[in-house]
Coordinates of C-alpha atoms in Angstrom, one line a residue:
X14 CA 46.8 -38.8 -1.7
X15 CA 48.3 -39.4 1.7
X16 CA 48.3 -35.6 2.4
X17 CA 44.6 -35.5 1.4
X18 CA 43.8 -38.5 3.7
X19 CA 45.5 -36.6 6.6
X20 CA 43.3 -33.6 5.8
X21 CA 40.1 -35.7 5.7
X22 CA 41.1 -37.4 9.0
X23 CA 41.4 -34.1 10.7
X24 CA 38.2 -32.7 9.1
X25 CA 36.2 -35.8 10.1
X26 CA 37.2 -35.3 13.8
X27 CA 37.8 -31.6 14.2
X28 CA 35.2 -31.1 16.8
X29 CA 36.4 -34.0 19.1
X30 CA 38.7 -33.4 22.1
X31 CA 42.1 -34.9 22.2
X32 CA 42.0 -38.5 23.6
X33 CA 38.3 -38.8 23.2
X34 CA 37.0 -42.3 22.4
X35 CA 35.3 -42.6 19.0
X36 CA 33.5 -45.3 17.2
X37 CA 34.3 -46.8 13.9
X38 CA 31.2 -45.3 12.4
X39 CA 32.3 -41.8 13.7
X40 CA 35.5 -42.2 11.7
X41 CA 34.3 -44.1 8.7
X42 CA 34.7 -41.2 6.2
X43 CA 38.2 -40.2 7.3
X44 CA 39.2 -43.8 7.6
X45 CA 38.1 -44.5 4.0
X46 CA 40.3 -41.8 2.7
X47 CA 43.2 -43.0 4.9
X48 CA 42.8 -46.5 3.4
X49 CA 42.8 -45.1 -0.1
X50 CA 46.0 -43.1 0.7
X51 CA 47.6 -46.2 2.1
X52 CA 46.8 -48.2 -0.9
X53 CA 48.2 -45.6 -3.2
X54 CA 51.4 -45.6 -1.2
X55 CA 51.7 -49.4 -1.7
X56 CA 51.1 -50.3 1.9
X57 CA 49.1 -53.3 0.9
X58 CA 51.9 -54.9 -1.0
X59 CA 53.5 -57.9 0.5
X60 CA 56.9 -57.7 2.2
X61 CA 59.2 -59.9 4.2
X62 CA 59.0 -59.2 7.9
X63 CA 62.0 -57.5 9.5
X64 CA 64.2 -59.2 12.0
X65 CA 63.0 -59.8 15.5
X66 CA 64.5 -61.6 18.5
X67 CA 63.2 -65.0 19.4
X68 CA 61.0 -64.9 22.5
X69 CA 61.0 -67.3 25.4
X70 CA 58.8 -67.3 28.5
X71 CA 60.5 -67.4 31.9
X72 CA 59.6 -69.9 34.6
X73 CA 56.4 -68.3 35.9
X74 CA 53.9 -68.8 33.0
X75 CA 51.2 -67.5 35.2
X76 CA 52.3 -63.9 34.4
X77 CA 52.3 -63.1 30.7
X78 CA 54.7 -60.3 31.3
X79 CA 57.6 -62.7 31.9
X80 CA 59.2 -62.4 28.6
X81 CA 62.7 -62.2 27.4
X82 CA 63.9 -60.8 24.1
X83 CA 61.3 -58.0 24.0
X84 CA 62.7 -54.9 22.2
X85 CA 61.7 -51.5 21.0
X86 CA 59.0 -51.0 23.6
X87 CA 57.7 -47.4 23.8
X88 CA 54.5 -47.7 25.6
X89 CA 54.4 -44.8 28.0
X90 CA 54.6 -42.0 25.5
X91 CA 51.8 -39.5 25.6
X92 CA 51.8 -39.7 21.8
X93 CA 49.9 -42.9 20.9
X94 CA 51.3 -42.8 17.3
X95 CA 54.8 -43.4 18.7
X96 CA 53.9 -46.7 20.5
X97 CA 55.9 -49.7 19.5
X98 CA 54.9 -52.7 21.5
X99 CA 56.8 -56.0 21.0
X100 CA 55.9 -57.6 24.4
X101 CA 53.8 -60.4 22.9
X102 CA 55.2 -63.5 21.3
X103 CA 52.3 -63.5 18.9
X104 CA 51.7 -60.0 17.5
X105 CA 53.4 -56.6 17.5
X106 CA 52.0 -53.0 17.5
X107 CA 53.5 -50.1 15.7
X108 CA 51.0 -47.3 15.9
X109 CA 53.0 -45.0 13.7
X110 CA 51.5 -47.1 10.9
X111 CA 47.9 -46.9 12.2
X112 CA 45.5 -45.3 9.7
X113 CA 42.6 -45.2 12.2
X114 CA 40.3 -47.4 10.2
X115 CA 39.1 -49.2 13.4
X116 CA 39.1 -52.6 11.7
X117 CA 41.1 -54.1 14.6
X118 CA 38.5 -52.8 17.2
X119 CA 35.7 -54.2 15.1
X120 CA 37.3 -57.7 14.8
X121 CA 38.4 -57.9 18.4
X122 CA 35.2 -56.7 19.9
X123 CA 32.7 -57.9 17.3
X124 CA 34.0 -61.2 15.8
X125 CA 36.0 -62.4 18.8
X126 CA 33.9 -60.9 21.6
X127 CA 36.9 -59.6 23.4
X128 CA 37.4 -56.0 24.7
X129 CA 41.0 -55.3 24.2
X130 CA 41.2 -52.4 21.8
X131 CA 39.5 -49.1 21.3
X132 CA 39.7 -46.3 18.8
X133 CA 40.5 -42.8 20.1
X134 CA 41.3 -39.4 18.6
X135 CA 44.7 -37.9 19.1
X136 CA 45.8 -34.6 17.5
X137 CA 42.8 -34.7 15.2
X138 CA 43.3 -38.2 13.9
X139 CA 42.0 -41.6 15.0
X140 CA 44.4 -44.2 16.4
X141 CA 43.9 -47.7 17.9
X142 CA 45.1 -48.3 21.5
X143 CA 44.8 -51.0 24.2
X144 CA 41.8 -50.3 26.3
X145 CA 42.9 -51.4 29.8
X146 CA 46.7 -52.0 29.7
X147 CA 50.0 -50.3 28.7
X148 CA 51.2 -53.1 26.6
X149 CA 50.1 -56.5 25.2
X150 CA 51.9 -58.5 27.9
X151 CA 49.7 -56.8 30.6
X152 CA 46.5 -57.1 28.5
X153 CA 44.0 -59.8 28.3
X154 CA 44.9 -60.5 24.7
X155 CA 44.7 -64.2 23.8
X156 CA 47.1 -64.0 20.9
X157 CA 44.6 -65.1 18.3
X158 CA 46.0 -62.6 15.8
X159 CA 42.7 -61.7 14.1
X160 CA 43.5 -58.0 14.6
X161 CA 46.8 -58.5 12.7
X162 CA 45.2 -60.6 10.1
X163 CA 42.7 -57.8 9.2
X164 CA 44.9 -54.8 9.8
X165 CA 45.4 -53.1 6.3
X166 CA 48.5 -51.0 7.2
X167 CA 50.7 -53.3 9.3
X168 CA 50.2 -51.3 12.5
X169 CA 49.3 -54.6 14.1
X170 CA 51.3 -57.5 12.7
X171 CA 52.3 -61.1 13.3
X172 CA 55.5 -61.4 15.4
X173 CA 58.3 -62.3 13.0
X174 CA 59.8 -65.8 13.2
X175 CA 61.7 -65.7 9.9
X176 CA 64.9 -64.2 11.2
X177 CA 65.3 -67.0 13.8
X178 CA 64.6 -69.7 11.3
X179 CA 66.9 -68.2 8.7
X180 CA 69.7 -68.0 11.2
X181 CA 69.1 -71.6 12.3
X182 CA 69.3 -72.8 8.7
X183 CA 72.7 -71.2 8.3
X184 CA 73.9 -72.5 11.7
X185 CA 76.3 -75.5 11.2
X186 CA 75.6 -76.8 14.7
X187 CA 72.2 -78.1 13.5
X188 CA 72.5 -81.4 11.7
X189 CA 68.8 -81.4 10.8
X190 CA 66.1 -78.9 10.4
X191 CA 62.8 -80.6 11.1
X192 CA 59.6 -79.1 9.7
X193 CA 56.0 -79.9 10.6
X194 CA 53.0 -78.6 8.8
X195 CA 49.5 -78.2 10.4
X196 CA 46.6 -79.9 8.7
X197 CA 45.0 -76.7 7.5
X198 CA 48.3 -75.3 6.4
X199 CA 48.7 -78.1 3.9
X200 CA 45.7 -76.7 2.1
X201 CA 45.9 -73.0 2.7
X202 CA 49.4 -72.6 1.4
X203 CA 48.1 -73.2 -2.1
X204 CA 46.3 -69.9 -2.0
X205 CA 49.6 -68.2 -1.8
X206 CA 50.7 -70.0 -5.0
X207 CA 47.8 -69.5 -7.3
X208 CA 45.7 -72.5 -6.2
X209 CA 42.4 -71.4 -4.7
X210 CA 40.7 -74.7 -4.7
X211 CA 41.5 -75.8 -1.1
X212 CA 43.3 -78.8 -2.5
X213 CA 45.9 -80.8 -0.5
X214 CA 49.4 -79.5 -1.2
X215 CA 51.3 -81.8 1.1
X216 CA 53.4 -83.4 -1.7
X217 CA 54.4 -79.9 -2.9
X218 CA 55.2 -78.9 0.6
X219 CA 57.5 -81.9 1.0
X220 CA 59.2 -81.0 -2.3
X221 CA 59.7 -77.4 -1.0
X222 CA 61.3 -78.6 2.1
X223 CA 63.7 -80.7 0.1
X224 CA 64.5 -77.7 -2.0
X225 CA 65.6 -75.8 1.1
X226 CA 68.5 -78.2 1.5
X227 CA 69.4 -81.8 2.2
X228 CA 69.4 -81.5 6.0
X229 CA 65.7 -80.5 6.1
X230 CA 63.1 -83.1 7.1
X231 CA 59.4 -82.8 6.4
X232 CA 56.5 -84.1 8.6
X233 CA 52.8 -83.6 8.7
X234 CA 51.2 -82.4 12.0
X235 CA 48.5 -84.9 11.1
X236 CA 50.7 -87.4 12.9
X237 CA 50.6 -85.3 16.1
X238 CA 46.8 -85.0 15.6
X239 CA 46.5 -88.8 15.5
X240 CA 48.6 -89.0 18.7
X241 CA 46.4 -86.3 20.3
X242 CA 43.3 -88.4 19.5
X243 CA 44.8 -91.6 20.9
X244 CA 45.5 -89.7 24.2
X245 CA 42.4 -87.5 24.3
X246 CA 39.9 -90.2 23.4
X247 CA 41.5 -92.5 26.0
X248 CA 41.4 -89.7 28.6
X249 CA 37.7 -89.0 27.7
X250 CA 36.6 -92.6 27.8
X251 CA 38.3 -93.1 31.2
X252 CA 36.5 -90.0 32.5
X253 CA 33.2 -91.1 31.0
X254 CA 33.3 -94.6 32.3
X255 CA 34.2 -93.7 35.8
X256 CA 31.7 -90.9 36.0
X257 CA 32.1 -87.3 37.0
X258 CA 33.9 -88.0 40.3
X259 CA 36.1 -84.9 40.1
X260 CA 33.3 -82.5 39.1
X261 CA 34.9 -82.3 35.6
X262 CA 31.9 -82.3 33.4
X263 CA 32.1 -81.4 30.6
X264 CA 35.3 -82.6 29.1
X265 CA 36.9 -79.9 27.0
X266 CA 39.5 -79.9 24.3
X267 CA 42.9 -78.2 24.8
X268 CA 44.5 -78.2 21.4
X269 CA 43.7 -74.5 20.5
X270 CA 46.2 -72.2 22.3
X271 CA 43.9 -69.2 21.9
X272 CA 41.2 -71.0 23.7
X273 CA 43.7 -72.2 26.4
X274 CA 44.8 -68.6 26.8
X275 CA 41.2 -67.5 27.2
X276 CA 40.5 -70.1 29.8
X277 CA 43.6 -69.2 31.8
X278 CA 42.8 -65.4 31.7
X279 CA 39.0 -65.2 31.7
X280 CA 37.7 -68.4 33.2
X281 CA 40.3 -70.2 35.4
X282 CA 37.6 -71.9 37.3
X283 CA 37.0 -74.3 34.4
X284 CA 40.7 -75.2 33.8
X285 CA 39.9 -78.5 35.5
X286 CA 37.6 -79.3 32.6
X287 CA 40.3 -79.1 30.0
X288 CA 42.0 -82.2 28.7
X289 CA 45.6 -82.5 29.8
X290 CA 46.7 -83.4 26.3
X291 CA 49.2 -81.2 24.6
X292 CA 48.3 -79.9 21.1
X293 CA 49.3 -81.9 18.0
X294 CA 52.1 -79.5 17.3
X295 CA 53.6 -80.0 20.8
X296 CA 53.0 -83.8 20.8
X297 CA 54.9 -84.2 17.6
X298 CA 57.5 -81.8 18.9
X299 CA 58.1 -84.0 21.9
X300 CA 58.8 -87.0 19.6
X301 CA 61.0 -84.9 17.3
X302 CA 63.1 -84.0 20.3
X303 CA 63.1 -87.4 22.0
X304 CA 62.3 -90.3 19.7
X305 CA 63.7 -88.8 16.4
X306 CA 67.2 -88.1 17.8
X307 CA 67.5 -91.8 18.8
X308 CA 66.6 -92.9 15.3
X309 CA 68.9 -90.4 13.6
X310 CA 71.8 -90.9 16.0
X311 CA 72.1 -87.3 17.0
X312 CA 71.5 -85.1 20.0
X313 CA 68.2 -83.3 20.5
X314 CA 70.1 -80.0 20.5
X315 CA 71.3 -80.8 17.0
X316 CA 67.8 -80.7 15.6
X317 CA 66.1 -77.3 15.0
X318 CA 62.4 -77.8 14.8
X319 CA 60.1 -75.4 12.9
X320 CA 56.3 -75.7 13.0
X321 CA 54.3 -74.0 10.2
X322 CA 50.9 -73.1 11.6
X323 CA 47.8 -71.2 10.6
X324 CA 47.9 -69.7 14.2
X325 CA 49.6 -66.8 15.9
X326 CA 48.8 -68.1 19.4
X327 CA 51.1 -71.1 18.6
X328 CA 54.0 -68.7 18.9
X329 CA 53.0 -68.2 22.5
X330 CA 52.3 -71.8 23.1
X331 CA 55.7 -73.0 21.9
X332 CA 57.4 -70.7 24.4
X333 CA 55.6 -72.0 27.5
X334 CA 57.8 -73.7 30.0
X335 CA 55.1 -76.4 30.4
X336 CA 56.1 -77.5 26.9
X337 CA 59.7 -78.2 27.8
X338 CA 60.7 -81.9 27.7
X339 CA 63.7 -82.6 30.0
X340 CA 64.5 -78.9 29.8
X341 CA 64.5 -78.9 26.0
X342 CA 62.3 -76.7 23.9
X343 CA 60.4 -79.1 21.7
X344 CA 59.4 -76.5 19.1
X345 CA 62.2 -74.0 18.4
X346 CA 60.2 -71.7 16.1
X347 CA 56.7 -71.2 14.7
X348 CA 56.1 -69.7 11.3
X349 CA 52.6 -68.8 10.0
X350 CA 51.5 -70.0 6.6
X351 CA 52.2 -66.5 5.2
X352 CA 55.7 -66.5 6.8
X353 CA 56.5 -69.8 5.2
X354 CA 55.4 -68.5 1.8
X355 CA 57.6 -65.5 2.3
X356 CA 60.6 -67.8 3.1
X357 CA 60.0 -69.8 -0.1
X358 CA 59.7 -66.6 -2.2
X359 CA 62.9 -65.2 -0.7
X360 CA 64.6 -68.5 -1.8
X361 CA 63.1 -68.3 -5.3
X362 CA 61.0 -71.5 -4.7
X363 CA 57.7 -71.6 -6.6
X364 CA 55.7 -74.2 -4.6
X365 CA 53.2 -74.8 -7.5
X366 CA 56.0 -75.6 -10.0
X367 CA 57.7 -78.3 -7.9
X368 CA 57.5 -82.0 -8.6
X369 CA 55.7 -83.9 -6.0
X370 CA 57.6 -85.5 -3.1
X371 CA 56.7 -87.4 0.1
X372 CA 57.0 -86.6 3.7
X373 CA 59.7 -88.4 5.7
X374 CA 58.4 -91.8 6.7
X375 CA 59.3 -92.0 10.4
X376 CA 56.1 -90.1 11.3
X377 CA 53.8 -91.2 8.5
X378 CA 50.7 -93.4 8.1
X379 CA 48.4 -90.5 9.1
X380 CA 44.6 -90.7 9.0
X381 CA 41.9 -88.6 7.6
X382 CA 40.8 -87.9 11.2
X383 CA 44.1 -86.2 11.8
X384 CA 43.6 -84.0 8.8
X385 CA 40.1 -82.7 9.7
X386 CA 41.6 -81.1 12.9
X387 CA 42.0 -78.1 10.6
X388 CA 38.2 -77.5 10.5
X389 CA 35.8 -76.4 13.2
X390 CA 34.3 -79.6 14.6
X391 CA 37.1 -81.8 13.3
X392 CA 38.7 -82.5 16.6
X393 CA 35.4 -83.5 18.2
X394 CA 34.6 -85.8 15.2
X395 CA 38.0 -87.4 15.2
X396 CA 37.9 -88.0 19.0
X397 CA 34.4 -89.5 18.8
X398 CA 35.5 -91.9 16.0
X399 CA 38.2 -93.3 18.3
X400 CA 36.2 -93.1 21.5
X401 CA 33.4 -95.1 19.8
X402 CA 36.0 -97.7 18.8
X403 CA 37.6 -97.9 22.2
X404 CA 34.2 -98.6 23.8
X405 CA 32.7 -100.9 21.2
X406 CA 35.5 -102.3 19.2
X407 CA 33.7 -101.3 16.1
X408 CA 33.8 -98.3 13.7
X409 CA 31.1 -95.7 14.2
X410 CA 28.4 -94.9 11.6
X411 CA 29.6 -91.6 9.9
X412 CA 26.1 -90.2 9.9
X413 CA 26.4 -89.4 13.6
X414 CA 28.9 -86.7 13.0
X415 CA 27.2 -84.7 10.2
X416 CA 25.8 -82.1 12.7
X417 CA 29.4 -81.3 13.9
X418 CA 30.3 -80.0 10.5
X419 CA 29.6 -76.5 9.0
X420 CA 30.3 -73.0 10.2
X421 CA 27.6 -72.3 12.8
X422 CA 28.8 -70.7 16.0
X423 CA 27.5 -73.5 18.1
X424 CA 27.0 -77.1 16.8
X425 CA 25.7 -80.0 18.8
X426 CA 25.2 -83.7 18.3
X427 CA 24.0 -86.7 20.3
X428 CA 26.3 -89.7 19.6
X429 CA 25.0 -93.1 20.6
X430 CA 27.5 -95.5 21.8
X431 CA 26.0 -98.8 22.9
X432 CA 23.2 -97.7 25.3
X433 CA 24.8 -94.4 26.1
X434 CA 24.3 -91.0 24.6
X435 CA 27.3 -88.7 24.5
X436 CA 26.2 -85.1 24.1
X437 CA 28.9 -83.3 22.0
X438 CA 29.2 -79.6 21.4
X439 CA 31.5 -77.6 19.1
X440 CA 32.2 -73.9 19.8
X441 CA 33.2 -72.2 16.6
X442 CA 34.8 -68.9 17.6
X443 CA 35.7 -67.6 21.1
X444 CA 32.8 -65.1 21.2
X445 CA 30.5 -68.1 21.4
X446 CA 31.9 -69.7 24.6
X447 CA 30.6 -67.2 27.3
X448 CA 27.2 -68.7 27.9
X449 CA 28.6 -72.2 28.0
X450 CA 31.2 -71.2 30.6
X451 CA 28.4 -69.6 32.7
X452 CA 26.4 -72.9 32.5
X453 CA 29.5 -74.8 33.6
X454 CA 30.0 -72.5 36.6
X455 CA 26.3 -72.9 37.5
X456 CA 26.5 -76.7 37.2
X457 CA 23.9 -76.9 34.5
X458 CA 25.9 -77.6 31.4
X459 CA 24.3 -80.5 29.5
X460 CA 27.3 -81.5 27.3
X461 CA 29.8 -84.3 27.9
X462 CA 32.4 -83.3 25.3
X463 CA 33.1 -79.7 24.1
X464 CA 35.5 -78.7 21.4
X465 CA 36.5 -75.0 21.4
X466 CA 38.3 -73.1 18.7
X467 CA 39.2 -69.4 19.2
X468 CA 39.0 -68.5 15.5
X469 CA 35.9 -68.7 13.4
X470 CA 36.2 -71.7 11.1
X471 CA 38.8 -73.3 13.4
X472 CA 42.4 -73.5 12.4
X473 CA 41.4 -72.7 8.8
X474 CA 40.5 -69.2 9.8
X475 CA 43.5 -68.7 12.1
X476 CA 45.3 -65.4 12.5
X477 CA 48.3 -66.6 10.5
X478 CA 46.3 -67.3 7.3
X479 CA 45.5 -65.1 4.3
X480 CA 42.1 -63.4 4.5
X481 CA 39.4 -65.0 2.4
X482 CA 36.7 -62.7 1.1
X483 CA 34.2 -65.6 1.6
X484 CA 34.0 -67.8 4.6
X485 CA 36.4 -70.7 5.3
X486 CA 34.1 -73.3 3.7
X487 CA 36.4 -73.8 0.6
X488 CA 39.2 -74.7 3.0
X489 CA 37.0 -77.1 5.0
X490 CA 35.9 -78.7 1.7
X491 CA 39.5 -79.5 0.9
X492 CA 40.1 -81.0 4.4
X493 CA 36.9 -83.2 4.2
X494 CA 37.7 -84.3 0.7
X495 CA 41.1 -85.5 1.9
X496 CA 39.4 -87.3 4.8
X497 CA 36.9 -89.0 2.5
X498 CA 39.7 -90.2 0.1
X499 CA 42.1 -91.3 2.8
X500 CA 42.8 -95.0 3.1
X501 CA 42.8 -94.6 6.9
X502 CA 39.8 -92.9 8.4
X503 CA 40.6 -93.0 12.1
X504 CA 43.6 -92.3 14.3
X505 CA 43.6 -95.7 15.9
X506 CA 44.4 -97.3 12.5
X507 CA 47.6 -95.4 12.0
X508 CA 50.0 -98.3 12.0
X509 CA 53.2 -96.3 12.3
X510 CA 51.8 -94.6 15.4
X511 CA 50.8 -98.0 16.8
X512 CA 54.3 -99.2 16.3
X513 CA 55.8 -96.2 18.1
X514 CA 53.4 -96.8 21.0
X515 CA 54.5 -100.4 21.2
X516 CA 58.2 -99.7 21.0
X517 CA 58.4 -96.3 22.8
X518 CA 55.2 -94.8 24.3
X519 CA 53.8 -98.2 25.5
X520 CA 50.2 -97.2 25.5
X521 CA 47.9 -94.1 25.5
X522 CA 48.1 -92.3 28.8
X523 CA 51.0 -94.5 30.0
X524 CA 53.6 -93.0 32.3
X525 CA 55.9 -92.0 29.5
X526 CA 53.0 -90.7 27.4
X527 CA 51.9 -88.6 30.4
X528 CA 55.5 -87.2 30.6
X529 CA 55.9 -86.4 26.9
X530 CA 52.4 -85.7 25.7
X531 CA 50.4 -84.2 28.6
X532 CA 50.6 -80.8 30.4
X533 CA 48.8 -78.5 32.8
X534 CA 47.5 -75.0 32.8
X535 CA 47.3 -72.1 35.3
X536 CA 45.2 -69.2 36.2
X537 CA 46.9 -66.0 35.0
X538 CA 46.6 -62.8 37.1
X539 CA 47.0 -59.8 34.9

């Protein structure tokens, strides 16, 4: 079958010149045979990623090429099929595996609205290549991972984090392995263990972490999301009350690293509009490496912290030097949902068969608002719930947020707070941000608060998640069902977090909160 697919590839392109750009439609017939050949060879079967070195960014985050630990780079070869590009913390490219189907080009250009990849013919066969750069570190890739998510052959793949985590688990210098799980990951992981309902799997996850060994601690990133809302809503209210003195309108979220990457690379003029808040992953990471060691009586360096995320861009975010706290990396490794599943399978742990357990209580008491961070529109809704409370001292009517839900590319709502109207906008997928950015540059943007998520569906459709053959609505349903059944609907009612503010952080946007929970971003010249 593979030999036949090679024959069809050459036949489909025999009239093209070497190196000629082709479209996916041009190659659809040959690509179809190549995919069938790949399937017959078992390429679609799941496997554990190979070992790869951990990646850190050097001091100058402005230049994405500042990477250490990159290996097996062969980017200047005239033969595109020999390219092995491991210069990105998020994804890798091994073009010897490329079957020329063009799916990566279709996803990058069509769904994401980026222009990173193209399909060309070489030696009678189609192959994917970077359009304007020699390697990923020099490209304008935002690390969203959608190309890897949809690649059927593994030619573009998620950068492996399992080797680093496995080594840390064996390393006796670590007294604790702290795990945090993103809101959407707590629902998506069920799909990898025969549960396709979008149900909350947090108690199974806690049990799985216990099964990894007694020194493992389990936390929900929902706690970091509650913290993000306390900081971001306070930041927004202060901005809104004092007016647009710094020409900052509109106020834009910063919790999606793919979006932050996009703003730094494509639209640095609007970086002033972004919230200074770190993402929930990084906020919780800051406490895991500062507050938690005090409570456990250990050094921060004796805790290895793993974040399980739906997102490949998180692998880049965790390596940014802006995310260091007192010189300490707050997140030591990021695994995607699929990588975590692979880890459990390698240990013989069947998540679905485990008895329920609870997350460790030191970062508990989380809200439904923190959970809906995993859905497009969830960050905006959670922020507006608390902003409304900060301004009025009352809980908002839920009906105001209905228009922020759903999977439309652009969603808007007018939220009435006292005699004021806050115009909110949700951008669902990075391809939908371009017109809004132009309006901001022209000074005609009508919105006050804008949430941006790089992946369609928000975190639920992230590059580190399994591909659903429908949209992400089943995952969103699980998130909103959790929210509806939660005893705590808003972040400002998380009592455990309130106690940590009183004893440690003092108050939202305090001096210590600014130091631990806020950051800055820079224009990147590529």
